[in-house]
Backbone as CSV, one residue per row, in Angstrom:
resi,resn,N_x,N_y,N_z,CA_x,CA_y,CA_z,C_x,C_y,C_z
1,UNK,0.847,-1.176,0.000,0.000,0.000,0.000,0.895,1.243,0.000
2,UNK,0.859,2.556,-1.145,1.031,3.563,-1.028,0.745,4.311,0.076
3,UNK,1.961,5.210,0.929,1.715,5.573,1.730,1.145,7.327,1.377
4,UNK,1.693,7.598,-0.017,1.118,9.641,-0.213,-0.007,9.421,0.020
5,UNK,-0.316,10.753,-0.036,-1.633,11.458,-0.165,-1.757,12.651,-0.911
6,UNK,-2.460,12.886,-1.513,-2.720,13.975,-2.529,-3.763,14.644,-2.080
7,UNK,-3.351,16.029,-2.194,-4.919,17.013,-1.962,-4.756,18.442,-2.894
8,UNK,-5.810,18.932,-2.771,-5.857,20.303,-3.574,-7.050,21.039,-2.999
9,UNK,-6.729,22.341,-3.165,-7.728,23.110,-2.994,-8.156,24.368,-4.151
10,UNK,-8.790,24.403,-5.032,-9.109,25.028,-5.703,-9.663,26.035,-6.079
11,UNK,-9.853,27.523,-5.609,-11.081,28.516,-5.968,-11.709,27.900,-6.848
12,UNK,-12.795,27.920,-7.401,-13.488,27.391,-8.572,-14.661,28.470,-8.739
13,UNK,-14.750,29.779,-8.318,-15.549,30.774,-8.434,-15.804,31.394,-7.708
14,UNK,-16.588,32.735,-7.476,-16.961,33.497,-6.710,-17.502,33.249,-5.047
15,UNK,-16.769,32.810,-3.899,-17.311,32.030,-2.630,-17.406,30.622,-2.890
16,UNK,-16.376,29.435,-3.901,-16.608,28.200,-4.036,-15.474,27.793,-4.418
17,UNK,-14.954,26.539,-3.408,-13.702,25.734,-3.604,-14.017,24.564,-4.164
18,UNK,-12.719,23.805,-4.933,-13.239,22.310,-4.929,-12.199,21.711,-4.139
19,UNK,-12.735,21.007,-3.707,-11.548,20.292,-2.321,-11.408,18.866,-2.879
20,UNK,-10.026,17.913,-3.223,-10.119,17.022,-3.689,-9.085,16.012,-2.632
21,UNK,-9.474,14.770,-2.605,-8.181,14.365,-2.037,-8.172,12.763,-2.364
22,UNK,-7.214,12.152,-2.393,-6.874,10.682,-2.955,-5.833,10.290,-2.307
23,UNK,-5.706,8.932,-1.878,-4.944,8.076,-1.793,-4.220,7.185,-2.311
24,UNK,-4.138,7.313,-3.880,-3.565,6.327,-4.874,-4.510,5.170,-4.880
25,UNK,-5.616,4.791,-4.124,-6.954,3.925,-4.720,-8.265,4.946,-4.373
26,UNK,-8.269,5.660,-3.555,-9.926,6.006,-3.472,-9.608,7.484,-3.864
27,UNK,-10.696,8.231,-4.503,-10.520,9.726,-4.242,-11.832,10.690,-3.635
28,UNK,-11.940,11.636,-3.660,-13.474,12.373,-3.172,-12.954,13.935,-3.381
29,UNK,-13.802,14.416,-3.604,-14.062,15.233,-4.386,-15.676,16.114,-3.299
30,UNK,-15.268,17.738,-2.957,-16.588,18.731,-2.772,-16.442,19.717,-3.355
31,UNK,-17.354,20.533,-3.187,-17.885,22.067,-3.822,-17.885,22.350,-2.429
32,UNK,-16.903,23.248,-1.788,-17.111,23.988,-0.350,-17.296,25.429,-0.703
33,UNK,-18.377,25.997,0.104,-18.868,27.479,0.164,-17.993,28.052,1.029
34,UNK,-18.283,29.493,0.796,-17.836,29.754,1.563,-18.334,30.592,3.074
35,UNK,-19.700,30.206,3.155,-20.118,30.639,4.492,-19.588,30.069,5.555
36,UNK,-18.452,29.537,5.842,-17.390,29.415,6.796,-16.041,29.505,6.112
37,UNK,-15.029,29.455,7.130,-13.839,29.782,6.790,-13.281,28.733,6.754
38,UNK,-13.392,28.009,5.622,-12.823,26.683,5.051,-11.760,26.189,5.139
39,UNK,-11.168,27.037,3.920,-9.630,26.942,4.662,-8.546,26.682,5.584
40,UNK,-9.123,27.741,6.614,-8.858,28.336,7.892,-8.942,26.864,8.718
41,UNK,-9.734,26.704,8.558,-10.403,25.239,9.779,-9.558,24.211,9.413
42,UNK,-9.476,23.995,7.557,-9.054,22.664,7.670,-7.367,22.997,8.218
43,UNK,-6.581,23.851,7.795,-5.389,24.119,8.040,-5.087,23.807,9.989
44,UNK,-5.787,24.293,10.271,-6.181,24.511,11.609,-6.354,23.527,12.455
45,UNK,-7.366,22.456,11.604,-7.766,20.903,11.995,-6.334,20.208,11.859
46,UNK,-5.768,20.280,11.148,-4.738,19.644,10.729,-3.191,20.055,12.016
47,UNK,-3.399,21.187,12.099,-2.292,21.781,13.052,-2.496,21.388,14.400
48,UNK,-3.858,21.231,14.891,-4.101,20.526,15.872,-4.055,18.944,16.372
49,UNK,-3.297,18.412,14.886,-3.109,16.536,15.403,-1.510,16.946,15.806
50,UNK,-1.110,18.070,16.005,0.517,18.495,16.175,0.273,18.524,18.663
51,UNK,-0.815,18.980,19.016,-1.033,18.882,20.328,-1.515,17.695,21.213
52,UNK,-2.059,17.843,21.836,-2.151,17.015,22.794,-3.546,16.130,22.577
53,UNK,-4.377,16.412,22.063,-6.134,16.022,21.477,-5.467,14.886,20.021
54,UNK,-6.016,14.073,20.462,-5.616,12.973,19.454,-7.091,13.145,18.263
55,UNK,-7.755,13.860,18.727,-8.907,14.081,17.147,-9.134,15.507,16.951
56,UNK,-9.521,15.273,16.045,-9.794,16.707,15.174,-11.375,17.057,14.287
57,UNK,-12.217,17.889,14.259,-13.134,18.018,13.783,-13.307,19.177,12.782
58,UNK,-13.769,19.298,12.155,-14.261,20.701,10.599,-15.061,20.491,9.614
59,UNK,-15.785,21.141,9.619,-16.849,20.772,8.875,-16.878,21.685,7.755
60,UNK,-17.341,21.294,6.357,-17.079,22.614,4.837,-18.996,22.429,4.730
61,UNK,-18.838,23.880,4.657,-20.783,24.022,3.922,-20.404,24.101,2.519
62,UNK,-21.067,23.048,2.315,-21.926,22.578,1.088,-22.836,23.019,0.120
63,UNK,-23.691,23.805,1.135,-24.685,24.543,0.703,-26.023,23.481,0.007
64,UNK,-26.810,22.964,0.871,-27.242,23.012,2.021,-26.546,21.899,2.581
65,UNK,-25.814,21.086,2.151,-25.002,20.071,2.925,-23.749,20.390,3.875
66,UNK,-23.370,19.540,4.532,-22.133,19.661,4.888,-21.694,18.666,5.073
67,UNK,-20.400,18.661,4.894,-18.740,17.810,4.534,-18.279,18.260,6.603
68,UNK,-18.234,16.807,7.094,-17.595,16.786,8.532,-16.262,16.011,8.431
69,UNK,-15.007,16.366,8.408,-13.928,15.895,8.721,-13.961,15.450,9.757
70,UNK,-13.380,14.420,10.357,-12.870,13.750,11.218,-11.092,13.159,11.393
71,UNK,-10.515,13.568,11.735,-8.853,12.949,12.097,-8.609,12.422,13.207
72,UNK,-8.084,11.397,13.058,-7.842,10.495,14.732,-6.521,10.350,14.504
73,UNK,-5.742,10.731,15.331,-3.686,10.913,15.510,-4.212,9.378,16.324
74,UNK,-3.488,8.378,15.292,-2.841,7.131,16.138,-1.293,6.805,15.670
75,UNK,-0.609,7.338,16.731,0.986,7.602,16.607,1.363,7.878,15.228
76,UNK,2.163,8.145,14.375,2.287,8.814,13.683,1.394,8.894,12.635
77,UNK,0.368,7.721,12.593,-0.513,8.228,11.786,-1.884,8.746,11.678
78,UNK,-2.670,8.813,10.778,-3.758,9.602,10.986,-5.379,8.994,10.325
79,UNK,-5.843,8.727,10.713,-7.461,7.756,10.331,-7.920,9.076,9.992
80,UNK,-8.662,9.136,8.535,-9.126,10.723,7.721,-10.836,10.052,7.439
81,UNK,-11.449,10.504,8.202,-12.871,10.427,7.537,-13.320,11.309,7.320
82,UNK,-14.221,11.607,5.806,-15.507,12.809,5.540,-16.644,11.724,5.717
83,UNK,-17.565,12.599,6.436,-18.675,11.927,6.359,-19.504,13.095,6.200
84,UNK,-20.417,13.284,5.263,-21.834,14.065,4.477,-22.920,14.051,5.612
85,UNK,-23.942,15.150,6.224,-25.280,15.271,6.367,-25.407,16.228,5.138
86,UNK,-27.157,15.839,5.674,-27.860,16.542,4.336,-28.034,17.991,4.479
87,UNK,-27.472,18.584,6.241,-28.278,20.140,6.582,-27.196,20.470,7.168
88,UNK,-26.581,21.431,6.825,-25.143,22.035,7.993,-25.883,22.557,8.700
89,UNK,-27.336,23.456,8.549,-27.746,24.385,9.513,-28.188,23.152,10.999
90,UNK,-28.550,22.056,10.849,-28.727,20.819,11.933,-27.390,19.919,12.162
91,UNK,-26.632,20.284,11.389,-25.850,18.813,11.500,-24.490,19.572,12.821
92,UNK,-24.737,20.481,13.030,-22.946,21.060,14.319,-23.194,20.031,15.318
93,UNK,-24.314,19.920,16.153,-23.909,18.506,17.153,-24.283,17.455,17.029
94,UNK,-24.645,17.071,15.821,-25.312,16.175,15.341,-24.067,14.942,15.753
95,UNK,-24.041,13.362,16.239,-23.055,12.456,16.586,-22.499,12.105,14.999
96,UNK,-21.065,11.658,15.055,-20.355,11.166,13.804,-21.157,10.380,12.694
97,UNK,-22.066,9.310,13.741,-22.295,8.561,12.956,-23.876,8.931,11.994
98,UNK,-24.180,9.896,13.068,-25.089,10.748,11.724,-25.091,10.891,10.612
99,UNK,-24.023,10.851,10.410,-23.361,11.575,9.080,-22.934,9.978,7.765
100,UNK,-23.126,10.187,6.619,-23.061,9.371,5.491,-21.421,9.756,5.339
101,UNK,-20.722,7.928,5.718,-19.428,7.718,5.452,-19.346,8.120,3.670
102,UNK,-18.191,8.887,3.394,-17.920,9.024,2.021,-16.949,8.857,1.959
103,UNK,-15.597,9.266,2.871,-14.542,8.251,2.836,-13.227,8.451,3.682
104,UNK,-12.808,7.429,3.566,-11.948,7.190,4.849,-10.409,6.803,4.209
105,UNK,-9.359,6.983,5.203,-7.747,6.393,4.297,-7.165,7.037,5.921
106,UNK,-6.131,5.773,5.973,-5.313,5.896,6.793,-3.887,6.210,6.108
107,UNK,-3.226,7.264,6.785,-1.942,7.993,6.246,-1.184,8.378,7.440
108,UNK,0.274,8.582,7.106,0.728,9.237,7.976,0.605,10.825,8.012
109,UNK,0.798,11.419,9.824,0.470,12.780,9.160,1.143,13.532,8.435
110,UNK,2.454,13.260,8.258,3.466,14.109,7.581,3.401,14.556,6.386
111,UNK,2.431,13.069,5.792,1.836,12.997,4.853,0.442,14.227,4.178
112,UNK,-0.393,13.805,5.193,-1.189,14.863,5.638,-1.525,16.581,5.842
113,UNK,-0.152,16.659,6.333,0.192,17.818,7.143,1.283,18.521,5.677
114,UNK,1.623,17.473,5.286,2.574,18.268,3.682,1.609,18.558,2.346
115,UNK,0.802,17.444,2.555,-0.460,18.091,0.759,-1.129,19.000,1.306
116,UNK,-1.695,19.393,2.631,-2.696,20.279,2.798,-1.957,21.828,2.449
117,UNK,-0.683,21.528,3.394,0.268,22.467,3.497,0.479,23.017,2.128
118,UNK,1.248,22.267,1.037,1.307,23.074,0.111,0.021,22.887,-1.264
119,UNK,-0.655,22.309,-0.901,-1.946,22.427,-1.454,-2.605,24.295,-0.970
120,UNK,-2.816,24.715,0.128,-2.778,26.138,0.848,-2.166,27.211,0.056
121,UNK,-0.372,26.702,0.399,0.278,27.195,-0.505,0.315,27.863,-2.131
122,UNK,-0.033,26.836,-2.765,-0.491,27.178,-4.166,-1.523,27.636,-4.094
123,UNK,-2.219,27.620,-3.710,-3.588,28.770,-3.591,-3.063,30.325,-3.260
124,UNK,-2.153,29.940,-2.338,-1.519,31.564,-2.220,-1.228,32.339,-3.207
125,UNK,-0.131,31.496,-3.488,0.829,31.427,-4.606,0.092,31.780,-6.280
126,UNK,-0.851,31.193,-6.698,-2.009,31.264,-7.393,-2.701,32.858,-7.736
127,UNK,-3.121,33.025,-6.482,-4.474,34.448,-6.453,-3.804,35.103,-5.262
128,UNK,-2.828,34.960,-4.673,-2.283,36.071,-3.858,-3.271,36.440,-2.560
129,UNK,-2.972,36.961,-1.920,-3.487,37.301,-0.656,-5.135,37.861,-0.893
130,UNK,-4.940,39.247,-1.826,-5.970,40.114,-2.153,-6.532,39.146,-2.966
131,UNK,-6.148,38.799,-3.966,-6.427,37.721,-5.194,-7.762,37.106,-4.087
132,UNK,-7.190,36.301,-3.488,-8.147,35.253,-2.369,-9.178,36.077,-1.889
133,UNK,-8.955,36.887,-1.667,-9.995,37.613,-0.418,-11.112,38.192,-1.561
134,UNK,-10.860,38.751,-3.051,-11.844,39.017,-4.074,-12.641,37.722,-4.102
135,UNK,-12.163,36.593,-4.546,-12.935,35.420,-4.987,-13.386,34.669,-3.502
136,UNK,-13.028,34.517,-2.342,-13.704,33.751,-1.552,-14.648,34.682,-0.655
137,UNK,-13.904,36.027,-0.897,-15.000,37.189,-0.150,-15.210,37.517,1.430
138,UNK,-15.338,36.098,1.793,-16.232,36.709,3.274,-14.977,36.424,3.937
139,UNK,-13.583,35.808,3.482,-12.513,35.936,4.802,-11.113,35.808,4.236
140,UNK,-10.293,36.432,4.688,-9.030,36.756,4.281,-8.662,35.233,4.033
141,UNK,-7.214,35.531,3.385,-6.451,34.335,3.297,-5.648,33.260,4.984
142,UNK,-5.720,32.834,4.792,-5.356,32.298,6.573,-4.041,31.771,6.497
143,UNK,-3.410,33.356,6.557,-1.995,32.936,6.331,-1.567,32.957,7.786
144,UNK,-1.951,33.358,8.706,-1.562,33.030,10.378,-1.967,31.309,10.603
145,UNK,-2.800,30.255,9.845,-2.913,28.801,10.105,-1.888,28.641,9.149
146,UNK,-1.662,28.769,8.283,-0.353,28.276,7.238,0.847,28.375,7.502
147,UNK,1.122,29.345,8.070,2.441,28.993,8.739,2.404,28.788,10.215
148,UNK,1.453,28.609,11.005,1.816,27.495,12.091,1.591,26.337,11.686
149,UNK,1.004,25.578,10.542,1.146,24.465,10.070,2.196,24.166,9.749
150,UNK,3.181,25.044,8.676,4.357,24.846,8.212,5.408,24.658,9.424
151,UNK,5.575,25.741,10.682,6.311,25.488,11.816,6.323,24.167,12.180
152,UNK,5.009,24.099,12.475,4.973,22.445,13.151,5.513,21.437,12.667
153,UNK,5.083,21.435,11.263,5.239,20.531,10.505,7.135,20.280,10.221
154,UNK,7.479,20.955,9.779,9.144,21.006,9.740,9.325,20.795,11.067
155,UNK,9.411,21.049,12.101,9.893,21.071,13.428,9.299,19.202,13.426
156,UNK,8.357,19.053,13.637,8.093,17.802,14.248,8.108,16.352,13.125
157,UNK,8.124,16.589,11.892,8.333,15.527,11.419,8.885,15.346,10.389
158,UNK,9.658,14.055,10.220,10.670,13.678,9.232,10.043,13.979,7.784
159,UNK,10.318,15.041,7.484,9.606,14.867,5.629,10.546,15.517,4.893
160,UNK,10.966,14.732,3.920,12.014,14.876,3.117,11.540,15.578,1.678
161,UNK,10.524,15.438,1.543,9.699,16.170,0.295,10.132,17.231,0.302
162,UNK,10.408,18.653,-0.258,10.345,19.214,-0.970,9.853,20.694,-0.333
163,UNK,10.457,21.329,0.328,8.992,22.933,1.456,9.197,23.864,0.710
C-alpha cells in the first residue's frame, strides 16, 4: 500500500472551492462554500493533530449540505474520515455517525500535514493574498494557520519532500 496522499484546494468561483483528495486507490471530491472559513479550519484541523487532542473536527458548507472531517492521531498516523449530512444548519452537534461515510484512508500525518500544506500554498501562490480575499469574499487568506502548520510541521516531522 502507497503511503502519499494527494490534496488540492481550488477557488473554482466566486465564494466556491473544490476540495479534492486521494490516496492512490480512493478519491473524493466537494464544492465547499464559503459561508465558513474553510480553509482556515481545515489548516487549523490539521495543526491541531501536532497537540495534545488525538482528534480533530471541521466541517465545509456545502450549501445546504455539509462535509464533517474527522482525524484520529494514532501515533504517527492519521485515520481521515468525511462523512456528508444533508443540513449544515442541523448537522454542528449532530453524533459522527449521523453523518453518510464518504470516505476514509489511513496515512501518515506528515503525509497529511505536507499536501494540505502546500496544497494552501499554491492557492496563495495562485491568487495572492488580495487575489483570495476578491474570490472567496467573506474571509481573508489564513496565512496566520499556514504557517503554524508549516512550523509544526518542519519542526516535528521527518519529511524529506520538498517545502
Amino acid at each position: 500500500m502507497t503511503r502519499s496522499l494527494h490534496f488540492s484546494w481550488e477557488l473554482s468561483g466566486s465564494g466556491w472551492a473544490t476540495c479534492r483528495i486521494w490516496d492512490g486507490s480512493t478519491k473524493h471530491r466537494d464544492s465547499v462554500s464559503y459561508c465558513t472559513n474553510a480553509l482556515a479550519d481545515l489548516l487549523k484541523g490539521v495543526t491541531g493533530l501536532y497537540g495534545s487532542h488525538g482528534i480533530q473536527r471541521f466541517s465545509f458548507d456545502l450549501e445546504p449540505a455539509a462535509a464533517r472531517w474527522i482525524l484520529r492521531r494514532r501515533n504517527s498516523d492519521v485515520h481521515i474520515m468525511i462523512r456528508h449530512f444533508p443540513d449544515m444548519s442541523t448537522s454542528f452537534d449532530a453524533p459522527d455517525g449521523n453523518g453518510t461515510l464518504v470516505w476514509t484512508s489511513t496515512r501518515p500525518r506528515t503525509s497529511l500535514a505536507h499536501a494540505v500544506l502546500m496544497a494552501a500554498e499554491k492557492v496563495r501562490r495562485t491568487h495572492g493574498e488580495d487575489g483570495y480575499l476578491q474570490k472567496w469574499q467573506l474571509h481573508a487568506f489564513p496565512t496566520t494557520e499556514l504557517e503554524t502548520l508549516r512550523h509544526l510541521h518542519l519542526a516535528a516531522d521527518d519529511c524529506a519532500l520538498q517545502h
